[in-house]
Coordinates of C-alpha atoms in Angstrom, one line a residue:
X22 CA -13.0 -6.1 33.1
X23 CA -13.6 -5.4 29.4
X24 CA -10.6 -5.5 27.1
X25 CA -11.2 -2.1 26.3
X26 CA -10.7 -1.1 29.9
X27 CA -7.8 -3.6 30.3
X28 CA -6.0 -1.6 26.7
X29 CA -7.0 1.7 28.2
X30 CA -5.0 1.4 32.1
X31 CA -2.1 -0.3 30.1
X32 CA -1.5 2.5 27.5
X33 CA -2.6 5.3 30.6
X34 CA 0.0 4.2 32.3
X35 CA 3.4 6.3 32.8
X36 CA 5.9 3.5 33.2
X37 CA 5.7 -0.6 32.7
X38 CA 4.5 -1.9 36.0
X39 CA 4.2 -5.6 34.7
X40 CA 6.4 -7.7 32.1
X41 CA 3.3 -7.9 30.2
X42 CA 2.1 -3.8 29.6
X43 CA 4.5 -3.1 26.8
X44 CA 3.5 -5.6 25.2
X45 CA 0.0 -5.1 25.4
X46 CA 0.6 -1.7 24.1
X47 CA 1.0 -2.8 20.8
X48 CA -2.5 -3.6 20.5
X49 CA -3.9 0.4 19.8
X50 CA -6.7 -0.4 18.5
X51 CA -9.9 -2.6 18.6
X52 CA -13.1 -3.3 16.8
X53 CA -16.2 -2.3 18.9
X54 CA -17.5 -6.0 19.2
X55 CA -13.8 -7.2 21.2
X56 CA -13.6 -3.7 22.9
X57 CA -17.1 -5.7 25.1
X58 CA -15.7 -8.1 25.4
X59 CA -14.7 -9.3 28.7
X60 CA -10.2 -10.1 29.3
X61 CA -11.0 -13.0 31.2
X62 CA -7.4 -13.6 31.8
X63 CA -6.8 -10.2 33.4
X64 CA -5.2 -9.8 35.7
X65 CA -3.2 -12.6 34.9
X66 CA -2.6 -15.2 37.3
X67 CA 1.5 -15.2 36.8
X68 CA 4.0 -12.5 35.6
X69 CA 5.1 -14.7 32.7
X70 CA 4.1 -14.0 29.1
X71 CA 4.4 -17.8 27.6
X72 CA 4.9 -17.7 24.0
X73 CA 2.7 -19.2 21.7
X74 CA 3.7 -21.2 18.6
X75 CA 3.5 -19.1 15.3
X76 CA 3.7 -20.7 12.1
X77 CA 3.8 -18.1 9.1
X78 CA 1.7 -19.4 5.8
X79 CA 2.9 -18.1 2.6
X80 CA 1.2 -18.7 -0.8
X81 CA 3.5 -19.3 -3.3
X82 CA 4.2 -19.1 -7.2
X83 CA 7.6 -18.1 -8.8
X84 CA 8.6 -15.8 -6.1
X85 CA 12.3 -17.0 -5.8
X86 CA 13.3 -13.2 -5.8
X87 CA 11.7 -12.4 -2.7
X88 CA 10.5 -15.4 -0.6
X89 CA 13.5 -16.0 1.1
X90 CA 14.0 -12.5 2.6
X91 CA 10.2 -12.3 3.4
X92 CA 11.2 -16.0 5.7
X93 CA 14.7 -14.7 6.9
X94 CA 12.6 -11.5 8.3
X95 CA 10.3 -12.9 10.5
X96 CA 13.2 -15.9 12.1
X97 CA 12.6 -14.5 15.5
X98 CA 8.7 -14.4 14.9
X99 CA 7.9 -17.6 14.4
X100 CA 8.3 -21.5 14.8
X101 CA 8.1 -22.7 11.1
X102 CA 6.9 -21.3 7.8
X103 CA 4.0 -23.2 5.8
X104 CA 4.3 -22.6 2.2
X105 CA 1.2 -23.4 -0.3
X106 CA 2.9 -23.7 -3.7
X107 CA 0.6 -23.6 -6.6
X108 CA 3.2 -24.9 -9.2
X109 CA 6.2 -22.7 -8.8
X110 CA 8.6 -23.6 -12.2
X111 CA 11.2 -21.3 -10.7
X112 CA 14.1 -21.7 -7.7
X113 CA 11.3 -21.0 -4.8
X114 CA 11.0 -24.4 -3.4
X115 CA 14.8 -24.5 -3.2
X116 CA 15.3 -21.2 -1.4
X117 CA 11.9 -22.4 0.8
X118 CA 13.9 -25.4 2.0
X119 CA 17.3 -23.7 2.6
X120 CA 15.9 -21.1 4.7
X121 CA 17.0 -20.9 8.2
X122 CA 13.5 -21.1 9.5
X123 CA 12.0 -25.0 9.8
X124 CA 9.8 -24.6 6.7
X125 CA 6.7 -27.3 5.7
X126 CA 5.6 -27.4 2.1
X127 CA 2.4 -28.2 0.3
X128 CA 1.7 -28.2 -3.1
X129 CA -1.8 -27.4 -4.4
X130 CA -2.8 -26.5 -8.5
X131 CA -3.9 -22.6 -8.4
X132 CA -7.5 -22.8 -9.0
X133 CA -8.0 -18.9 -9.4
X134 CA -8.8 -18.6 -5.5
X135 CA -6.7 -17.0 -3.0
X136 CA -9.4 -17.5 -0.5
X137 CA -9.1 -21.5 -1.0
X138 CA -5.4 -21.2 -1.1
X139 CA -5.1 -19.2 2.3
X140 CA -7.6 -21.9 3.8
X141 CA -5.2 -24.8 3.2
X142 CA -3.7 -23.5 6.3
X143 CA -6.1 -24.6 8.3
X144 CA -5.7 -28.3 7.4
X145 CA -2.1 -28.3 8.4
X146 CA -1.6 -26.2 11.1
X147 CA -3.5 -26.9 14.6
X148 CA -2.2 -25.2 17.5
X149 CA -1.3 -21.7 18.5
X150 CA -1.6 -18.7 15.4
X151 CA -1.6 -18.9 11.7
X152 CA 0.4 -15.7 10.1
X153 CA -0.6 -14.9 6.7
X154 CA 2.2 -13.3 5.0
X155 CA 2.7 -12.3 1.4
X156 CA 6.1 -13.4 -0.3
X157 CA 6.2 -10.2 -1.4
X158 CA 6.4 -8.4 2.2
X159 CA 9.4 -8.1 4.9
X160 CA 8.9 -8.0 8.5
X161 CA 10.2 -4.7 9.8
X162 CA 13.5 -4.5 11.3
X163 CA 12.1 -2.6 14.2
X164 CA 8.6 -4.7 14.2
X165 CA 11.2 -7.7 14.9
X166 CA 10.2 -10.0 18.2
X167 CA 6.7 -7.2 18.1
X168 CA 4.3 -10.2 16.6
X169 CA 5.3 -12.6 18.8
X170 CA 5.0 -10.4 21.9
X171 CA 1.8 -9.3 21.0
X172 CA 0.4 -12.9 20.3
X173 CA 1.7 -13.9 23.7
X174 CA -0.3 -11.3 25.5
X175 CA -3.4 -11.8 23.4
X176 CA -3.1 -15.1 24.5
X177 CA -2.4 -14.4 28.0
X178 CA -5.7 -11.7 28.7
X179 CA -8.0 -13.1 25.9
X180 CA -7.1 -17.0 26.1
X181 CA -10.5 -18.6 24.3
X182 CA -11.8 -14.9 21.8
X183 CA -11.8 -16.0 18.3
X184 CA -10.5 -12.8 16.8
X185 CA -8.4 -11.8 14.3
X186 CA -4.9 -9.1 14.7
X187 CA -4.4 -6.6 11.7
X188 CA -0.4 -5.5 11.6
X189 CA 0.6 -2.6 9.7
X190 CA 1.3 -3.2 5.7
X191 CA 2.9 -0.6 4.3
X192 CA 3.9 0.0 0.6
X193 CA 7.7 0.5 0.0
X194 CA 8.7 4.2 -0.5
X195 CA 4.9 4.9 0.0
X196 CA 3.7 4.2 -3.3
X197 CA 0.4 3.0 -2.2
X198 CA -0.3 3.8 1.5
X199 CA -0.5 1.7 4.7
X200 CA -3.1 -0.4 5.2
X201 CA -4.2 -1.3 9.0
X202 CA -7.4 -3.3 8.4
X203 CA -6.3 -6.4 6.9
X204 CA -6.7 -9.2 9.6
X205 CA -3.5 -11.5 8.8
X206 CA -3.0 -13.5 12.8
X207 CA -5.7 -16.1 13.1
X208 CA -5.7 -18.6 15.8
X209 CA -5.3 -22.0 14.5
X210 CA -8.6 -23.4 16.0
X211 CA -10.2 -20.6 14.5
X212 CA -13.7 -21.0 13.2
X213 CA -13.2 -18.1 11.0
X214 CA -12.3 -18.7 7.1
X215 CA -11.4 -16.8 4.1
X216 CA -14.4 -16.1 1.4
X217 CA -13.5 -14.3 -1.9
X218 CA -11.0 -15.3 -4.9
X219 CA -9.7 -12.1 -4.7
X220 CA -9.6 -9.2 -1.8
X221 CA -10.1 -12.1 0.5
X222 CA -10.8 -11.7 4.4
X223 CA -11.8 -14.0 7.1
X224 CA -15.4 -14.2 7.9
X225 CA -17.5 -16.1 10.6
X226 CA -20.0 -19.0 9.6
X227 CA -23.0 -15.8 9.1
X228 CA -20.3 -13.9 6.9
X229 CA -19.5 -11.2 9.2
X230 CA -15.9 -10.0 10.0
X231 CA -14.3 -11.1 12.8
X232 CA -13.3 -9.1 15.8
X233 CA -10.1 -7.3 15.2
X234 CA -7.1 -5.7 16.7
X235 CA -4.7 -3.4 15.0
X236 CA -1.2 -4.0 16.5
X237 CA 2.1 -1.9 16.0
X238 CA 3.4 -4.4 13.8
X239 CA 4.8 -3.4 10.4
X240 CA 5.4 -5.6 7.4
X241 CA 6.6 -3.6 4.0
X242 CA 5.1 -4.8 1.2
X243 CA 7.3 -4.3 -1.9
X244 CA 4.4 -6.2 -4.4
X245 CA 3.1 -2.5 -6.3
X246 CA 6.5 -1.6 -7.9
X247 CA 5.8 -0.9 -11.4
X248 CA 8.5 -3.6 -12.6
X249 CA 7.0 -6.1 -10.4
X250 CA 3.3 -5.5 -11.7
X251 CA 4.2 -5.9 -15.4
X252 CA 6.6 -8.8 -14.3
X253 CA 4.1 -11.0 -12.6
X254 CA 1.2 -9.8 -14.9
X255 CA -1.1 -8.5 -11.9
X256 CA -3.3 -6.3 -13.5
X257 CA -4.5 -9.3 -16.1
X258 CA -5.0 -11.7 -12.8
X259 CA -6.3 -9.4 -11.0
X260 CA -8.9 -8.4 -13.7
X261 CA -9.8 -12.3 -14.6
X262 CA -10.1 -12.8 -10.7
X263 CA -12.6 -9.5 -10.3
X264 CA -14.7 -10.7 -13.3
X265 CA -14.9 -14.4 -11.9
X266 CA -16.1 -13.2 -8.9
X267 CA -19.1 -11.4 -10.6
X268 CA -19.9 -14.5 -12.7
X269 CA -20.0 -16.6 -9.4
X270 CA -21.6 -13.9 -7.4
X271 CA -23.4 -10.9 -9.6
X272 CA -25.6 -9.7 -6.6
X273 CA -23.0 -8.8 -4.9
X274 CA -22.0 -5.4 -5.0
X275 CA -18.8 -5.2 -3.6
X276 CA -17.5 -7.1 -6.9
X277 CA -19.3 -4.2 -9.3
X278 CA -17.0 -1.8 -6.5
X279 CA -13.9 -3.1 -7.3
X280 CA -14.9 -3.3 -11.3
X281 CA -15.6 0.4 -11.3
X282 CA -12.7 1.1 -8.8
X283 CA -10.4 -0.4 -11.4
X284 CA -12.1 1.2 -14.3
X285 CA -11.5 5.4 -12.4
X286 CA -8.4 6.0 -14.5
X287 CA -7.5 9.8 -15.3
X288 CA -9.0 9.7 -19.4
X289 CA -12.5 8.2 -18.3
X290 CA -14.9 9.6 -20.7
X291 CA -18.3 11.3 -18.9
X292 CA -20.4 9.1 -20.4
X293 CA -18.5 5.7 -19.5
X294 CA -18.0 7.7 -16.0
X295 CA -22.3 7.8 -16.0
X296 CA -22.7 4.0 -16.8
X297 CA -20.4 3.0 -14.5
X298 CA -22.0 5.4 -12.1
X299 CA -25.4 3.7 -12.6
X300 CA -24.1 0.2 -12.5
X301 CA -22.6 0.7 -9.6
X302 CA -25.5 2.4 -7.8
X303 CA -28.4 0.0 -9.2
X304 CA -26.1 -3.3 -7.2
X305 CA -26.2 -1.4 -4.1
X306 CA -29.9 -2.1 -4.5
X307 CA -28.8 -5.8 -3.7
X308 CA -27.5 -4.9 -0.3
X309 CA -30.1 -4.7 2.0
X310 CA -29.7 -3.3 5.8
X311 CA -29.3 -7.0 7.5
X312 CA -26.7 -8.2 4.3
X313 CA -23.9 -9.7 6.0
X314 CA -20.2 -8.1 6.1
X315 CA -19.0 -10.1 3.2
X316 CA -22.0 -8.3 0.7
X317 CA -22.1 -5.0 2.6
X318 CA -18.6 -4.4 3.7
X319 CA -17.6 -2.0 0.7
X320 CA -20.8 -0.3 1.1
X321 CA -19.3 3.1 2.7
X322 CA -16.4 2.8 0.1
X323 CA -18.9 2.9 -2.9
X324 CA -20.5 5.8 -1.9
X325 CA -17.1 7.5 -2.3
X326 CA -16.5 6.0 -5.4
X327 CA -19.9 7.4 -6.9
X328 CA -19.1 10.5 -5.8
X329 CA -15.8 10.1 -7.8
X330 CA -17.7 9.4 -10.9
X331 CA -19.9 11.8 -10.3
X332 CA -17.3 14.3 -10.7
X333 CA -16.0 12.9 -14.2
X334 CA -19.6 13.6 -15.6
X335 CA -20.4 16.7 -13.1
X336 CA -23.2 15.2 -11.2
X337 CA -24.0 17.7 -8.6
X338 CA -27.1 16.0 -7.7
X339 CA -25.5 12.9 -7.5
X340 CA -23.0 13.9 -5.3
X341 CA -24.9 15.8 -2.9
X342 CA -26.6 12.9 -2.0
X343 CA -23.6 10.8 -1.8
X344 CA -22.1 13.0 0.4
X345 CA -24.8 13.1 2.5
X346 CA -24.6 9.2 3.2
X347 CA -20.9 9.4 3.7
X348 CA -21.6 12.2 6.0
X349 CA -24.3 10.2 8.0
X350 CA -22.0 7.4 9.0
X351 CA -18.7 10.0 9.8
X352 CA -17.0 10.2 6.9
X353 CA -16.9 14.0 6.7
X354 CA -13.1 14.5 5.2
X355 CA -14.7 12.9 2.0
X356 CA -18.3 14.6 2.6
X357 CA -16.5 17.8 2.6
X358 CA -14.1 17.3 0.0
X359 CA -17.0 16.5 -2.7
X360 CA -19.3 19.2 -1.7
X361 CA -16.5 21.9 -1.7
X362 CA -15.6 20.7 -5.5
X363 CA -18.8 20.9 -6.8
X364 CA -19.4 24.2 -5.0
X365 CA -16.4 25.7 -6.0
X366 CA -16.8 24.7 -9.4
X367 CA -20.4 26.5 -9.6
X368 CA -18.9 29.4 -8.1
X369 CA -16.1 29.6 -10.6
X370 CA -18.7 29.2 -13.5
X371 CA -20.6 32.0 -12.2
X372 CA -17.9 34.1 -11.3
X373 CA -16.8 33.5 -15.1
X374 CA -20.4 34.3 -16.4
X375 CA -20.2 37.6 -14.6
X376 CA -16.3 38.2 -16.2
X377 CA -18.0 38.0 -19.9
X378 CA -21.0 39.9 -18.9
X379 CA -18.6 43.1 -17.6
X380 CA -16.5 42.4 -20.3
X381 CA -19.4 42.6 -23.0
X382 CA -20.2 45.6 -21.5
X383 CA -17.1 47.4 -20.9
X384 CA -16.8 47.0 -24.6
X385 CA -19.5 49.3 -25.3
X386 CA -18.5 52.5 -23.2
X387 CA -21.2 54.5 -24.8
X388 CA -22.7 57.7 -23.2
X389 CA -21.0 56.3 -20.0
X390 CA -18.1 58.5 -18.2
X391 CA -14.8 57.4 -17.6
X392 CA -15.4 57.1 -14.0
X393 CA -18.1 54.5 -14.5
X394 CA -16.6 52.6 -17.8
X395 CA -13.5 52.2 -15.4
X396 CA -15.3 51.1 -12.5
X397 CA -16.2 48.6 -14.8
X398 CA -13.0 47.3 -16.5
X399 CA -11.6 47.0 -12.9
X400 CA -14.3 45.0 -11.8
X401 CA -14.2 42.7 -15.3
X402 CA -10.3 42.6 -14.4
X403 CA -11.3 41.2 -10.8
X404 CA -13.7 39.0 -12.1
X405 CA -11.0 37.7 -14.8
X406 CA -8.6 37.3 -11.9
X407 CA -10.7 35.5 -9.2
X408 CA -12.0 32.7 -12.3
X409 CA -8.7 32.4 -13.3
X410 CA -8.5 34.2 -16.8
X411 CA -5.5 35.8 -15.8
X412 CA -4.5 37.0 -19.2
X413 CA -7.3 39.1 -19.6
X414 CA -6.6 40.9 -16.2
X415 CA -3.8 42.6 -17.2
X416 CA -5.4 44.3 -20.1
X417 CA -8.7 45.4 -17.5
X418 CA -6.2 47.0 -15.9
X419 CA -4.9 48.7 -18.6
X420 CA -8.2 49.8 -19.6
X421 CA -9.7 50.6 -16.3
X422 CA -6.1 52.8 -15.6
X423 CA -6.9 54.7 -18.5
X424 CA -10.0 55.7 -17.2
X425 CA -8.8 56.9 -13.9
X426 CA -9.7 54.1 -12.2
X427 CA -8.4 50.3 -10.7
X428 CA -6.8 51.1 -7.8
X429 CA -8.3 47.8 -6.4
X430 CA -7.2 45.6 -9.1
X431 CA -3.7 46.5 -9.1
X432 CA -3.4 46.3 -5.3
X433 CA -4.8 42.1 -5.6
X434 CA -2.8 41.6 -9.2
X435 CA 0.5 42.9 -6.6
X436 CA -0.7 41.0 -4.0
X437 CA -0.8 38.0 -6.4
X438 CA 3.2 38.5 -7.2
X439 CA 3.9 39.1 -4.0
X440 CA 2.8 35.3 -3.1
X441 CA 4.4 33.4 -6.0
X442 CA 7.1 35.2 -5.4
X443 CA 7.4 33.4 -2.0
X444 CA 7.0 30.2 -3.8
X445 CA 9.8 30.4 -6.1
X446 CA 12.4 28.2 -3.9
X447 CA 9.9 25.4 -5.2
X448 CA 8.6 25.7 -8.6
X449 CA 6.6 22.6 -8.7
X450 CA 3.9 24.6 -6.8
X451 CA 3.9 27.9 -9.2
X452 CA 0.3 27.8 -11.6
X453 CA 1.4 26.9 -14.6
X454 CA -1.2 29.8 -15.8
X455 CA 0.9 33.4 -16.7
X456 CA 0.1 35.9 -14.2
X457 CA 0.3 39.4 -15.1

């Protein structure tokens, strides 16, 4: 039976029939390569769910603040904690070693690679999972006893699948998201490693991601609080980590991603908006249909992210065909998002183009009658009102009422009121335009 089918009858089912379903439910979620693949220990040959030995790996450096919380969390998770130190000058060893989890410690010089740091773990630890775990994150009080049941049943109905589980990491108070696709449970033997000194994932031997399953299990992350990132200096690492990685590797695109990801702050000029824009666009050229995950996995991703720059420099060319890739592989929220801009952005240019060509011409009543000259100020006014120049509304009206006319224009201007009027419990979402 495939392991999709296996995930499918377990989360079908109305009520736990075995010890083993709950737990199984966890797993929600697969990559397409391990939904094929075959649960070779299913149905399992005994109602016991052994439990497999977990050992958490944290990378360390002057996280005496948080590291022993982020150990004290996950006590009923795992078997021991591994720390990788890279010359902590602070408290952390101490706290490591009074924790009330058996902890191991190795100390290893930061060479400005996270990838090598996280692969460390695979020198020390041999049997059952390896947990990568941030200092900075918590185990969930309700995900508590969740990672090891799930790594038990893994075990249990995919014994010998080299894969890789993705838990939930959320950002504390939501400041940046959660994030569901970041494999962190390896198994020990693995054959998979990390690649890249920064926004590092496990890969096979070829450089493709692993197979994957995304499990109900939540860690908070608590590392994007303002005080913390000027604290710890993230930005500046993180910037000397991203331009590393295009020294050592300046084919590959996913690095010129990330530099123009970083660089898509609200004051970006138009014209540094167009040369990032180009940069980005002429590495993609360096990502050929066969490139490996590890070259071609923020491929998708950088076709929103031109469309983004696009925006700051009002490339509507440039977006349509943008959107039309990120439509062709099922991205249509973001398709649809950028096309709409760019087409409500034309139509409110040429609505406004029309405003100043009644309004030039309302100005000059001429021979005309009243009837017509306040046809005409009532259409300017509507004109005015649907591009936003709400100020100059009210004074077609005036001029169109005058002329026996705009009827129409007073009935949407009422309308108008009538909504914000609705609105004005919460005054965070009034325009902050006057409307007449």
């Amino acid at each position: 039976m495939r392991f999709a089918e296996v995930l499918v009858a377990s989360h079908s089912r109305d009520t736990t029939t075995t010890p083993w379903d709950e737990d199984l439910r966890l797993v929600y979620d697969v990559s397409p390569r391990l939904a094929d693949v075959p649960a070779t220990g299913f149905p399992p040959s005994s109602s016991a769910v052994p439990s497999p030995r977990i050992t958490a790996v944290i990378l360390t450096c002057d996280e005496e603040e948080r590291v022993g919380r982020c150990i004290d969390a996950m006590a009923a998770d795992v078997d021991e904690v591994l720390v990788i130190d890279s010359g902590s000058r602070d408290g952390t060893l101490q706290v490591v070693r009074e924790s009330s989890v058996p902890t191991r410690i190795v100390e290893s010089p930061w060479q400005n690679d996270f990838a090598r740091q996280r692969n460390l773990a695979f020198d020390h630890v041999t049997d059952g999972w390896v947990v990568m775990v941030d200092a900075d994150e918590e185990l969930a009080p309700a995900s508590v006893g969740a990672l090891r049941r799930c790594l038990a049943v893994l075990d249990l109905v995919l014994p010998d699948v080299d894969l890789a589980v993705c838990p939930e990491i959320a950002d504390v108070d939501d400041q940046g998201g959660i994030y569901s696709d970041l494999p962190r449970a390896l198994r020990a033997r693995t054959s998979l490693r990390y690649k890249g000194r920064i926004h590092e994932r496990p890969y096979d031997l070829e450089g493709n991601c692993p197979l994957t399953a995304r499990a109900s299990v939540r860690f908070t992350h608590y590392g994007y609080q303002p005080e913390v990132i000027e604290a710890k200096k993230k930005l500046q690492r993180h910037n000397n980590l991203l331009e590393l990685c295009r020294e050592d590797e300046p084919h590959n695109p996913k690095w010129t991603y990330y530099h123009a990801r970083e660089q898509l702050v609200e004051d970006l000029t138009p014209a540094h908006a167009r040369e990032l824009f180009d940069l980005l666009s002429e590495s993609l050229t360096h990502c050929p249909p066969d490139a490996s995950d590890y070259v071609a996995e923020r491929l998708q991703d950088s076709w929103a992210l031109l469309c983004e720059l696009a925006l700051r420099f009002g490339g509507a060319n440039e977006i349509s065909h943008c959107a039309g890739l990120l439509r062709s592989v099922d991205r249509h929220v973001e398709a649809t998002y950028f096309e709409t801009v760019v087409a409500a952005s034309q139509t409110l240019s040429r609505l406004s183009q029309l405003a100043d060509s009644a309004a030039a011409a309302s100005a000059k009543d001429g021979r005309s009658t009243p009837r017509d000259a306040g046809r005409l100020h009532e259409l300017y006014g509507l004109l005015a009102l649907a591009s936003g120049r709400y100020d100059e509304a009210r004074t077609a009206l005036d001029q169109a009422q005058a002329r026996g006319a705009g009827t129409r224009l007073s009935a949407e201007i009422a309308s108008l009121r009538t909504m914000l009027s609705h609105l004005d419990a919460d005054p965070t979402q009034v325009p902050t335009k006057q409307v007449p």
